[in-house]
Coordinates of C-alpha atoms and ligand atoms in Angstrom, one line a residue:
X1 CA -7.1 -15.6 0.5
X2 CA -5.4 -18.1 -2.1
X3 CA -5.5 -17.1 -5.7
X4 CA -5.4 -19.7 -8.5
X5 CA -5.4 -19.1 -12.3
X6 CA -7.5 -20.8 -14.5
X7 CA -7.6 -21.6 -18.8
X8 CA -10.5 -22.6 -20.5
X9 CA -14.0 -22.5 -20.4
X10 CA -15.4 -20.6 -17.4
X11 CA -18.6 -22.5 -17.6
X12 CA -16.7 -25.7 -16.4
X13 CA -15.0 -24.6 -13.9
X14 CA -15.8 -26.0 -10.1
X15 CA -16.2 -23.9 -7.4
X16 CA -19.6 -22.8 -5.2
X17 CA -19.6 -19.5 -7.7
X18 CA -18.9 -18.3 -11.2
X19 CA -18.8 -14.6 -12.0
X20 CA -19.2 -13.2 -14.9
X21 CA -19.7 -9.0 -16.7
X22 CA -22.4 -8.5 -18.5
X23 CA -22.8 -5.1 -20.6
X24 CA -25.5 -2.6 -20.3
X25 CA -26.8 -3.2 -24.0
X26 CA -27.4 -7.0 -23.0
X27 CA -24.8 -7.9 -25.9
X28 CA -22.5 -11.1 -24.4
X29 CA -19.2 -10.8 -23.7
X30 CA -16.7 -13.7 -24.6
X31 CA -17.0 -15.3 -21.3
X32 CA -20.5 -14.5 -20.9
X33 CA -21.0 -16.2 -24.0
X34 CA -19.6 -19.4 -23.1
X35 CA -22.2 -19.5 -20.3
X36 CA -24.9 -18.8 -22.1
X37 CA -24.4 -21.7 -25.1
X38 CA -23.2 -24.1 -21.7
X39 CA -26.6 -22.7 -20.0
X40 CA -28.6 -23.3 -23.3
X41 CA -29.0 -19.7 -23.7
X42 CA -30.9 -19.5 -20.4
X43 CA -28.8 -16.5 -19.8
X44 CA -29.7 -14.4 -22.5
X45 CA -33.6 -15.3 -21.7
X46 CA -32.9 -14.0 -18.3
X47 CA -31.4 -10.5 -20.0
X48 CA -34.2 -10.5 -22.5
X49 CA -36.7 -10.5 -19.5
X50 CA -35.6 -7.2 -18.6
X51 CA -33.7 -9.2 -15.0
X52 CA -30.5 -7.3 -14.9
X53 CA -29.4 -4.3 -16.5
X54 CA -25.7 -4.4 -16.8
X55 CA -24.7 -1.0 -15.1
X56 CA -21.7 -0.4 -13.3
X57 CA -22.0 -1.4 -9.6
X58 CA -24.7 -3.9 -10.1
X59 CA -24.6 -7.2 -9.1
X60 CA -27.6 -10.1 -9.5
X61 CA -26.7 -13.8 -7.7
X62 CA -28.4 -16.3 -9.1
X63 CA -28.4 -19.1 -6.4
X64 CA -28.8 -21.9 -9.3
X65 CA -26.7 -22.1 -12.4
X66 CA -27.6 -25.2 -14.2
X67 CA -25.0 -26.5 -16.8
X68 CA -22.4 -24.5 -14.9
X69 CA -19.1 -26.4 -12.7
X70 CA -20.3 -23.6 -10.2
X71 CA -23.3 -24.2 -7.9
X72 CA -24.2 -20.7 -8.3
X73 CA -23.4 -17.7 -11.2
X74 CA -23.0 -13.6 -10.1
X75 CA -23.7 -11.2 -12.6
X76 CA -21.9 -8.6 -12.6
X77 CA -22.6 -5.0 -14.6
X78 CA -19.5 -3.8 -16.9
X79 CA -21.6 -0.6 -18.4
X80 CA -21.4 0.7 -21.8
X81 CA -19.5 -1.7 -24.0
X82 CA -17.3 1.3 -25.3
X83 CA -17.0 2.4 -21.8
X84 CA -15.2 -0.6 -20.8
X85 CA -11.6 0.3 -19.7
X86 CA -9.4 -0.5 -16.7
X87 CA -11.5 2.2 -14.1
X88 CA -14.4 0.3 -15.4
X89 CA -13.3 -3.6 -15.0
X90 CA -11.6 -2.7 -11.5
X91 CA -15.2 -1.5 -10.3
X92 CA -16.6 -4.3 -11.8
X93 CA -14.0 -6.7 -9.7
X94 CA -14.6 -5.0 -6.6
X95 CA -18.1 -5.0 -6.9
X96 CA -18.0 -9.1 -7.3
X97 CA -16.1 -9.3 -4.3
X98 CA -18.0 -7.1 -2.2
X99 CA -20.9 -9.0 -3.4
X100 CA -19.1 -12.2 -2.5
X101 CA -18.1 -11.4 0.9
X102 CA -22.0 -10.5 1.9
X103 CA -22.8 -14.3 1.1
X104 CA -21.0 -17.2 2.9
X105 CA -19.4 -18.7 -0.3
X106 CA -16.3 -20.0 0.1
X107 CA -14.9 -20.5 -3.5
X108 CA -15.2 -18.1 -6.3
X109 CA -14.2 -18.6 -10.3
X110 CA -14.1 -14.9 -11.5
X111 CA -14.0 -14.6 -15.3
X112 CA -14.7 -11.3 -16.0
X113 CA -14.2 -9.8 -19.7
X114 CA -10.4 -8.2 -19.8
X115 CA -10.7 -4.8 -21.2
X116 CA -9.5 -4.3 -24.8
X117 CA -6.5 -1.6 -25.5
X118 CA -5.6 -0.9 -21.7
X119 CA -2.1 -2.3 -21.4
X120 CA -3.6 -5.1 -19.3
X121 CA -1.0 -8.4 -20.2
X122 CA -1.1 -11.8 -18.5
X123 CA 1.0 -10.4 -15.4
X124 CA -0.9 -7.2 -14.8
X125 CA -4.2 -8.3 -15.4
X126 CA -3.2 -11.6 -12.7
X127 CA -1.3 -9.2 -10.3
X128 CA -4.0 -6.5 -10.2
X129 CA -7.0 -8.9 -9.8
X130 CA -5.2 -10.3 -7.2
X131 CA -4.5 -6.8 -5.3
X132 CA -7.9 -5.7 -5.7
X133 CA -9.9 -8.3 -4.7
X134 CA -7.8 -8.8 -1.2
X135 CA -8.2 -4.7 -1.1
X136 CA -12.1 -5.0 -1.1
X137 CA -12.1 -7.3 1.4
X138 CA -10.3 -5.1 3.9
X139 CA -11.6 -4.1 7.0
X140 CA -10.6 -0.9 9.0
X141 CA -8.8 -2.6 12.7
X142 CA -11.1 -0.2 14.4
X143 CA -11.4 -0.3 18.3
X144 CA -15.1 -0.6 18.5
X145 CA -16.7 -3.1 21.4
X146 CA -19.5 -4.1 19.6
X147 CA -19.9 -7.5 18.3
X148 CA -17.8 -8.7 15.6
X149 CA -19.2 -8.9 12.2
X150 CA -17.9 -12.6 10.6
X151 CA -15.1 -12.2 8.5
X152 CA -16.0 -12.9 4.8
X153 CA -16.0 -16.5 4.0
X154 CA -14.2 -15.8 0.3
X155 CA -11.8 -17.5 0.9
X156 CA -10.4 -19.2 -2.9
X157 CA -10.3 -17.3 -5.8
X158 CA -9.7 -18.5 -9.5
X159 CA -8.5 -15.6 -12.1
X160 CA -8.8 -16.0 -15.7
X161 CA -9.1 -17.3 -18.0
X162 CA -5.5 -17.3 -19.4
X163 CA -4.1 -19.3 -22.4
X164 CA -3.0 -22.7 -20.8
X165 CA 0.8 -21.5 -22.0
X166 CA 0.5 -18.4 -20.1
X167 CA -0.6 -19.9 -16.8
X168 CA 2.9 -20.5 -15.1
X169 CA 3.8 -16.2 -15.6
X170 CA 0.0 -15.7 -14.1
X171 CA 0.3 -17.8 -10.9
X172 CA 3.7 -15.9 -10.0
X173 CA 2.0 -12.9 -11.0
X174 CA -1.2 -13.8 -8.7
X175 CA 1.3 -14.7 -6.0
X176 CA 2.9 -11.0 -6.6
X177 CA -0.6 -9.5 -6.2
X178 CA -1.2 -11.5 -2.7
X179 CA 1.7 -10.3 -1.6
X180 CA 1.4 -7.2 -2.1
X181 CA -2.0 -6.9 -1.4
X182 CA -0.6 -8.2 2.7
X183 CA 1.8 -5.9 2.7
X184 CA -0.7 -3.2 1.9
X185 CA -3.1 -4.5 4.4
X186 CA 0.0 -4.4 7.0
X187 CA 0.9 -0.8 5.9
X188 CA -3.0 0.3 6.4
X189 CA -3.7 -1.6 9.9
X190 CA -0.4 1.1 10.8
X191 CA -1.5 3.9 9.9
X192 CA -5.4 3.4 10.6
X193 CA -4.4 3.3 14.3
X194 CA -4.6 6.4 16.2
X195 CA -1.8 8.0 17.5
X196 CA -1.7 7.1 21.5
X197 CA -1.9 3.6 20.4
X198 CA 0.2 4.2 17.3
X199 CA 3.4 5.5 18.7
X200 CA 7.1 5.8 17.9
X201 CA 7.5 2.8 19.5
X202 CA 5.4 1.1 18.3
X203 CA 6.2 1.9 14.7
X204 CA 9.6 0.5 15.6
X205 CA 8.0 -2.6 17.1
X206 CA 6.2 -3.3 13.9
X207 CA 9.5 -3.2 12.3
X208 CA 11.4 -5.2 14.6
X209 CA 8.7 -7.9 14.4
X210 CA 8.6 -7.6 9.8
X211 CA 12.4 -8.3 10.5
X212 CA 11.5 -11.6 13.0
X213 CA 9.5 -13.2 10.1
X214 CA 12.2 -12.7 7.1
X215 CA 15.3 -14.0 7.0
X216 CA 17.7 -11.6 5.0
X217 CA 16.3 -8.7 7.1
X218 CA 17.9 -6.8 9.5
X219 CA 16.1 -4.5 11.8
X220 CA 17.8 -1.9 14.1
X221 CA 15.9 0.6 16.1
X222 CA 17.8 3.4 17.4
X223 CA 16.5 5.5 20.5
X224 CA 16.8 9.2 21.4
X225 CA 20.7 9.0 22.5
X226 CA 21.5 7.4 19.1
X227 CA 20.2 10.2 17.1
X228 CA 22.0 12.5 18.7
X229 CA 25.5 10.6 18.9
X230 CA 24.3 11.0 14.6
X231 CA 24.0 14.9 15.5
X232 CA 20.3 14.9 14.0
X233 CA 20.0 17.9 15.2
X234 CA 16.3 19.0 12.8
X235 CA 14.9 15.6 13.8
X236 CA 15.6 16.1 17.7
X237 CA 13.9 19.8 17.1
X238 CA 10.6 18.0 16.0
X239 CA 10.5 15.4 18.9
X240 CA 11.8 17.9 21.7
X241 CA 8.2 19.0 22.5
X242 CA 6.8 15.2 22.6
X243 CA 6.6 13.4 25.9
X244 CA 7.0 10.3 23.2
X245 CA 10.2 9.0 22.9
X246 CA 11.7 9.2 19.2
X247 CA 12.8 6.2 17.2
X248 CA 15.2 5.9 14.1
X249 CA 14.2 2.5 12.1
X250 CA 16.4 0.9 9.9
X251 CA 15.9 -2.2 8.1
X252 CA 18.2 -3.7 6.0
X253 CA 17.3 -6.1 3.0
X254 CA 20.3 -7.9 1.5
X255 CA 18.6 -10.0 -1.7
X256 CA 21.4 -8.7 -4.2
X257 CA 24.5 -9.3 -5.1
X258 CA 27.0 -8.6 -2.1
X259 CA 28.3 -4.9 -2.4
X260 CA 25.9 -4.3 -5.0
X261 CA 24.7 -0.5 -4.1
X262 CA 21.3 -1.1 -2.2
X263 CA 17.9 1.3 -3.4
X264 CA 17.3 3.3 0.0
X265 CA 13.7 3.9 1.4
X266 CA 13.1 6.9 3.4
X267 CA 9.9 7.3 4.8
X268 CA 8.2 10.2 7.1
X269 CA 7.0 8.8 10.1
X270 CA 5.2 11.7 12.4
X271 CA 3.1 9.3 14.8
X272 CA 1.0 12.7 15.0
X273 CA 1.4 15.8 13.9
X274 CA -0.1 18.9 16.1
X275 CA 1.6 21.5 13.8
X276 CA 4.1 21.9 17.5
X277 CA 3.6 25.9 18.4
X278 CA 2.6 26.5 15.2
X279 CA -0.3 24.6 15.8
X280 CA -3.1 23.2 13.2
X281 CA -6.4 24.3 13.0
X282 CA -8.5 21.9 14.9
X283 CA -10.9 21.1 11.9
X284 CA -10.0 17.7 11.0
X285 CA -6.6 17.3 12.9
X286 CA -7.5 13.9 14.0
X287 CA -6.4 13.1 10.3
X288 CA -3.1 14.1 11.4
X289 CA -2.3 10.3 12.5
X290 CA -1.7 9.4 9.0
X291 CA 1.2 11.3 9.1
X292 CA 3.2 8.1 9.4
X293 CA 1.8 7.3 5.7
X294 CA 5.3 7.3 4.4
X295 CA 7.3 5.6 7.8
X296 CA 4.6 2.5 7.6
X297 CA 5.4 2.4 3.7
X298 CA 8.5 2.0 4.1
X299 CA 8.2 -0.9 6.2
X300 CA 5.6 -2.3 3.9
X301 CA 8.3 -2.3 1.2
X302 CA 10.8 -3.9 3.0
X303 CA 8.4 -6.6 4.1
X304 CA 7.3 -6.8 0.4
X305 CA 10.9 -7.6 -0.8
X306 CA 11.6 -10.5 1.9
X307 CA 8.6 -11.9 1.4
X308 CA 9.2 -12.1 -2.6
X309 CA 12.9 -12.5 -2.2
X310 CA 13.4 -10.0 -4.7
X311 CA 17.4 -10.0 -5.6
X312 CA 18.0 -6.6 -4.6
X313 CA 19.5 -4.5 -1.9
X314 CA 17.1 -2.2 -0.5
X315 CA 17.5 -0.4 3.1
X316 CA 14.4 1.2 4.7
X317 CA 14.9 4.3 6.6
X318 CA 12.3 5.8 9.1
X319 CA 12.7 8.4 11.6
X320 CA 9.5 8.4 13.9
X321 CA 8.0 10.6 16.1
X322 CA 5.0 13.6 17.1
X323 CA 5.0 16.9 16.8
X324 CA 3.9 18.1 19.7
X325 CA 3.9 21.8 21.6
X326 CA 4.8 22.3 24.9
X327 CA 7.3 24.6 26.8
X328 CA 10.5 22.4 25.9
X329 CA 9.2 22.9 22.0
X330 CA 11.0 24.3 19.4
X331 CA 9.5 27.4 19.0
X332 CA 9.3 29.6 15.7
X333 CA 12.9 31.5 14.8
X334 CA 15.0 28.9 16.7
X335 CA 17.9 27.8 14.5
X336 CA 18.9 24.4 14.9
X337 CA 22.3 22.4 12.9
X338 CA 21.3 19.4 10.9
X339 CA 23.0 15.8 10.8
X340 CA 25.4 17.2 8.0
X341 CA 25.9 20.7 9.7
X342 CA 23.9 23.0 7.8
X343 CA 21.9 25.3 10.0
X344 CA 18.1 25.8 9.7
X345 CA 16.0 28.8 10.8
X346 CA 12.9 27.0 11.9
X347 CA 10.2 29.7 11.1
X348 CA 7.6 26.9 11.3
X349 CA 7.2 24.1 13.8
X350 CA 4.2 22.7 11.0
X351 CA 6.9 22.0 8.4
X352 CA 8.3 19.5 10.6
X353 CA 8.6 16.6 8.1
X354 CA 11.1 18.3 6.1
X355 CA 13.0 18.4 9.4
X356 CA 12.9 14.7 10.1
X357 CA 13.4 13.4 6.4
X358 CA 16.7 16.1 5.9
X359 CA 18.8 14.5 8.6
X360 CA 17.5 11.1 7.3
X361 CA 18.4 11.8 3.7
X362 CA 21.8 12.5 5.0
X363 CA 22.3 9.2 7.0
X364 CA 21.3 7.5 3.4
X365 CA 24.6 8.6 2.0
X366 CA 26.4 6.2 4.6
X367 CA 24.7 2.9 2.2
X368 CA 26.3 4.6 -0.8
X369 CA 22.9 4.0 -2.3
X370 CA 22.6 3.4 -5.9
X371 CA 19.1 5.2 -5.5
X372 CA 17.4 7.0 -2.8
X373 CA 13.4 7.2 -3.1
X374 CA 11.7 9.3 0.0
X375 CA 7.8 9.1 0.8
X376 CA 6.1 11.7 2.5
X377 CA 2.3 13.0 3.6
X378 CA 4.6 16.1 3.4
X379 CA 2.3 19.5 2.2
X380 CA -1.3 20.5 2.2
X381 CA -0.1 22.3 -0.8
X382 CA 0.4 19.3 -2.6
X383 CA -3.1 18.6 -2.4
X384 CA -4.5 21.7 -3.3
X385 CA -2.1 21.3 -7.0
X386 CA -2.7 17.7 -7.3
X387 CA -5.8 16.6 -5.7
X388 CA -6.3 13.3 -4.1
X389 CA -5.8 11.4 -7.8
X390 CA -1.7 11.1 -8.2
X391 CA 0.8 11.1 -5.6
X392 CA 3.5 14.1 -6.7
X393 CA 7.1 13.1 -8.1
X394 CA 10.0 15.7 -7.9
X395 CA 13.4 14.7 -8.6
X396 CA 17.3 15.4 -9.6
X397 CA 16.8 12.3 -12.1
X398 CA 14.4 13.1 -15.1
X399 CA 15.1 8.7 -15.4
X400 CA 14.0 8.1 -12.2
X401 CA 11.0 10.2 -12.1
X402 CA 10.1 8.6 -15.4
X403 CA 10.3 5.3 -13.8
X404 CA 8.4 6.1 -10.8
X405 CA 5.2 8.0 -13.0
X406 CA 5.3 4.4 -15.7
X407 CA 5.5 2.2 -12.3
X408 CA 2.0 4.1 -11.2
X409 CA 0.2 4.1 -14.4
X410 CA 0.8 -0.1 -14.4
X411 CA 0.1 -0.4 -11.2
X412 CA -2.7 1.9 -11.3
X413 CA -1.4 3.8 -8.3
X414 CA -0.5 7.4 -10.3
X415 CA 1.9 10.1 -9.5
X416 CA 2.6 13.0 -11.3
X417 CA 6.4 14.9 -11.6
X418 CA 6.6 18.7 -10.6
X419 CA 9.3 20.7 -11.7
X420 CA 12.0 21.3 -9.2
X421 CA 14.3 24.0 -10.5
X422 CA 16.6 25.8 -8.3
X423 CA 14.7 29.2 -8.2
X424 CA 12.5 27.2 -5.4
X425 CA 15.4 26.8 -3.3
X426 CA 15.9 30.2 -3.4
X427 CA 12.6 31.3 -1.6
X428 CA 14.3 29.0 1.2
X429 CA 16.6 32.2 2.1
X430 CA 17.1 33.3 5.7
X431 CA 18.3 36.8 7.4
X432 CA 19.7 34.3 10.1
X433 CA 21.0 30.3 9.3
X434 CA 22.1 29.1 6.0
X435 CA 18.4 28.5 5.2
X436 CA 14.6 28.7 6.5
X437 CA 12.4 25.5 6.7
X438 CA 9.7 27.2 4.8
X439 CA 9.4 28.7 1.4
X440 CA 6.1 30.9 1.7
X441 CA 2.6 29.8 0.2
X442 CA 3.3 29.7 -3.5
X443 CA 5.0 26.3 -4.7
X444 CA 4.5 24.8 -1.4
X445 CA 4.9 21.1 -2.2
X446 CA 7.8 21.9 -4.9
X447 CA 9.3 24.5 -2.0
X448 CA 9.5 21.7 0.8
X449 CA 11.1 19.0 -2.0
X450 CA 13.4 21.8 -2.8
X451 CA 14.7 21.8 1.2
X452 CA 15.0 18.2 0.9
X453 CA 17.3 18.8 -2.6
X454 CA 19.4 20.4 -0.5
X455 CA 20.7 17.3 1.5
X456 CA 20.8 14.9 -1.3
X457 CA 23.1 16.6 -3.9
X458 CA 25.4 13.9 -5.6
X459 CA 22.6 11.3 -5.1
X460 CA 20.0 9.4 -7.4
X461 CA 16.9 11.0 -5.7
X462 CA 13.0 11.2 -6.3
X463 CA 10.6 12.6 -3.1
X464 CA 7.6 11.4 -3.2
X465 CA 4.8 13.9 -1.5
X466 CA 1.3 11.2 -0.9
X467 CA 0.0 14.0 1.1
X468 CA -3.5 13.7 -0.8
X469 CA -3.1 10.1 -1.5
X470 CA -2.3 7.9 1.4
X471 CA -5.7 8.2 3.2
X472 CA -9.3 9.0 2.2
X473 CA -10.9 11.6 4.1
X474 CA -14.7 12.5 4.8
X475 CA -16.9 9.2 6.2
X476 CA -14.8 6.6 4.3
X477 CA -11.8 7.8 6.5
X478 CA -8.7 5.5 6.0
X479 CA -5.6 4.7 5.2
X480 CA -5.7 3.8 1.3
X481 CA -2.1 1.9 0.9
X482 CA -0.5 4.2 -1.4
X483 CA 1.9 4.3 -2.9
X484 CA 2.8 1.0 -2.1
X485 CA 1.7 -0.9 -5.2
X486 CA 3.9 2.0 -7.4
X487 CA 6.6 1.7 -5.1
X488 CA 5.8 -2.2 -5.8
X489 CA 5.8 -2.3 -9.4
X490 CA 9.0 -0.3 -9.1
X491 CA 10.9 -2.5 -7.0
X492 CA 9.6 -5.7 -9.2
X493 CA 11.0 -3.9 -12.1
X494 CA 14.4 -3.5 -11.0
X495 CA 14.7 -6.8 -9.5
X496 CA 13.5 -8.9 -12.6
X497 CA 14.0 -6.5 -15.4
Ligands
BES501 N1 1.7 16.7 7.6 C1 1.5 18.0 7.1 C2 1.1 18.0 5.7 C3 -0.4 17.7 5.4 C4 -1.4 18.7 5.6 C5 -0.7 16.5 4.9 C6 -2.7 18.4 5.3 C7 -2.0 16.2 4.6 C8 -3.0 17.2 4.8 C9 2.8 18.8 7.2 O1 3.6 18.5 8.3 C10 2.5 20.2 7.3 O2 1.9 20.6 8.3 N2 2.9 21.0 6.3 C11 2.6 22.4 6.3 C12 3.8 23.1 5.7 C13 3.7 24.6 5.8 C14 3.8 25.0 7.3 C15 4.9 25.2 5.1 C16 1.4 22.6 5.4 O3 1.3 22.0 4.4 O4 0.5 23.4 5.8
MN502 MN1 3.2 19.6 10.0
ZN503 ZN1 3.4 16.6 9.1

């Protein structure tokens, strides 16, 4: 889809449709108003006569709009007046583009009221339409046989309106928003696919090919012998039962100044996750393909940043593979030596992600990183204290995490920081190896950060746990995208200040 931004009247505007809010207590809007006096206040009539009430969700296409540069006008419902924030204009946005793509129109002018007091500039207000309206016009990459249903026609959107000085910083803010909005759609079609199709390889073959289409990125994928020349000895424990071969993904983005310290990516990327001989509950444990949330981030980013040519160093970081049991599995109580020697009392083959990320976190230190950022669908217990509303923060850096919770609230992608003091560590103790995978029940998702804290001492570091985040569960089952547009808004930040 190509985004355009537009200043001035709405009402002139060209294109086959105009959208525009309209209010539950039939009172006009700005741009609303401007079509009405252009429409000889034929709109208001049509209110009047009781024709469309204005709540949130509804939509009314009127398939004439005389006195309009649009062939046709959608109304679309903003709710209460005093209601109107930045939940309430994104329904409103994806509502008009859901209604959209159920018609064959082709191009859309969208100039819907911009809601007062909610930190919504030029930039944002450009960047998120842009996002959101490419986000409701996602489709799952499902495997069914069936016919096809057409792709939407939508196909050119124009934003605004924005003051004719500010239209230069809302086109590169649009063209922010588009692409992000494809990496998103790249980091969903990953992790919507099930695991038998959706291997370790295959992770690493999305990778490879992100690195084909950039220049600037490298892409090396290392196989099963590789990781252990690296003695990853906690992320060979996880893959030992899996008849899956392993992969350790790194990408390489060199935007920044040469020798400048790059931002490192790590990202958890369990193709599935059985729970090994600890295994899950079978309620639900299909869901347990998403466990590669954080891997297929991480990739996302790193497309993201070529595709921008954002001047920064970032390295991506993703070691992939299942946890599976079988008789070669690493079985509860075996004790295993991580990349930087430590030894680890696995008491629980389920907190494998931990595993995986630890030897990974220690392979970061090798880019001397000026940050390290790692994103994980890491506890259920971070979904029981958080919900499926923010993605958890902990980190060494009270900065960092700081950055990361501001980066969700603009990008309206939220996360939320947890304490991570070093009692937690200390319910990490083990009779046996210098410490236990698992902390017990209480503070799970602090607990399992707390493991992680204990391979990046001496390093700029925030964990990311998306555990309730990354994917919706229940009959709108997918992968959601998150925390990519934080992890975005992040990135954008550093780059252009
Ligand atoms: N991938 C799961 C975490 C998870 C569970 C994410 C449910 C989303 C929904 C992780 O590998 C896991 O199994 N964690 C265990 C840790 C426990 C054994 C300490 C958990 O949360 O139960
Ligand atoms: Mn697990
Ligand atoms: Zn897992």
């Amino acid at each position: 889809m190509q985004f355009e931004a537009f200043s001035g009247n709405p009402a002139a505007q060209r294109g086959d449709c105009l959208v525009i809010g309209v209010h539950e207590d039939r009172r006009l809007g700005e741009q609303a108003g401007r079509v009405d006096r252009a429409q000889r206040g034929a709109l208001q009539r049509l209110l009047k006569a009781d024709n469309f009430a204005g709540r949130a969700g509804e939509s009314l296409l009127l398939p004439e709009a005389p006195g309009l540069g649009c062939a046709r006008l959608l109304l679309v419902g903003l709710g209460a007046q005093q209601a109107y924030n930045r939940r309430a204009w994104r329904r409103a946005l994806s509502t008009a583009v859901a209604a959209l793509a159920r018609t064959r129109i082709v191009r859309a002018v969208i100039a819907l009221e911009r809601p007062a007091n909610a930190n919504l500039d030029d930039a944002y207000f450009a960047r998120l339409s842009a996002e959101l309206s490419a986000a409701s016009l996602y489709r799952i990459n499902d495997l069914k046989t069936g016919k096809r249903p057409k792709p939407p026609a939508l196909g050119k959107v124009k934003i605004g309106p924005f003051d004719a000085r500010a239209l230069p910083a809302a086109r590169r803010a649009l063209a922010d928003g588009s692409a992000i909005a494809a990496s998103t759609t790249l980091l969903r079609n990953l992790a919507n696919l099930p695991g038998n199709v959706c291997t370790p390889r295959y992770l690493a073959n999305a990778a490879v090919q992100v690195g084909r289409e950039h220049r600037g990125l490298r892409v090396k994928v290392l196989n099963e012998a590789q990781i252990r020349r690296l003695k990853m000895g906690c992320f060979l424990a996880v893959t030992r039962g899996s008849a899956e071969p392993p992969r350790f993904i790194t990408m390489e983005y060199r935007g920044g100044r040469r020798g400048a310290a790059p931002i490192v990516l790590v990202g958890k990327g369990i193709t599935f996750d059985t729970g090994g001989i600890s295994l899950k509950d079978p309620a639900a444990m299909d869901e347990m393909k998403f466990d590669m949330c954080g891997g297929a981030t991480v990739i996302a980013a790193l497309n993201l940043v070529a595709a921008l040519k954002l001047p920064l160093n970032v390295v991506g970081l993703v070691a992939a593979c299942e946890n599976m049991p079988d008789a070669r599995a690493t079985k509860p109580g075996d004790i295993v030596t991580s990349a930087d020697g430590q030894t680890v009392e696995i008491l629980n083959t389920d907190a494998e992600g931990r595993l995986i990320l630890c030897d990974t976190l220690f392979h970061a230190r090798r880019y001397e990183p000026e940050t390290v950022i790692d994103m994980a669908t890491l506890t259920g217990a971070c979904v029981v204290a958080l919900g499926h509303h923010h993605s958890a923060v902990m980190s060494n850096d009270d900065e960092l995490s700081k950055q990361l919770v501001e980066a969700g609230v603009r990008a309206d992608d939220r996360a939320w920081p947890m304490p991570l003091t070093e009692e937690y560590g200390e319910q990490l103790r083990s009779n046996f190896a210098d410490m236990a995978n698992v902390g017990g029940r209480d503070g799970g998702a602090i607990t399992a950060a707390a493991f992680l804290a204990k391979y990046t001492k001496g390093l700029r570091w925030a964990h990311m746990d998306i555990a309730g985040t990354a994917w919706v569960t229940g009959s709108a089952k997918s992968a959601t995208g998150r925390p990519l547009p934080l992890l975005a808004d992040f990135l954008i930040r550093r780059a252009r200040g």
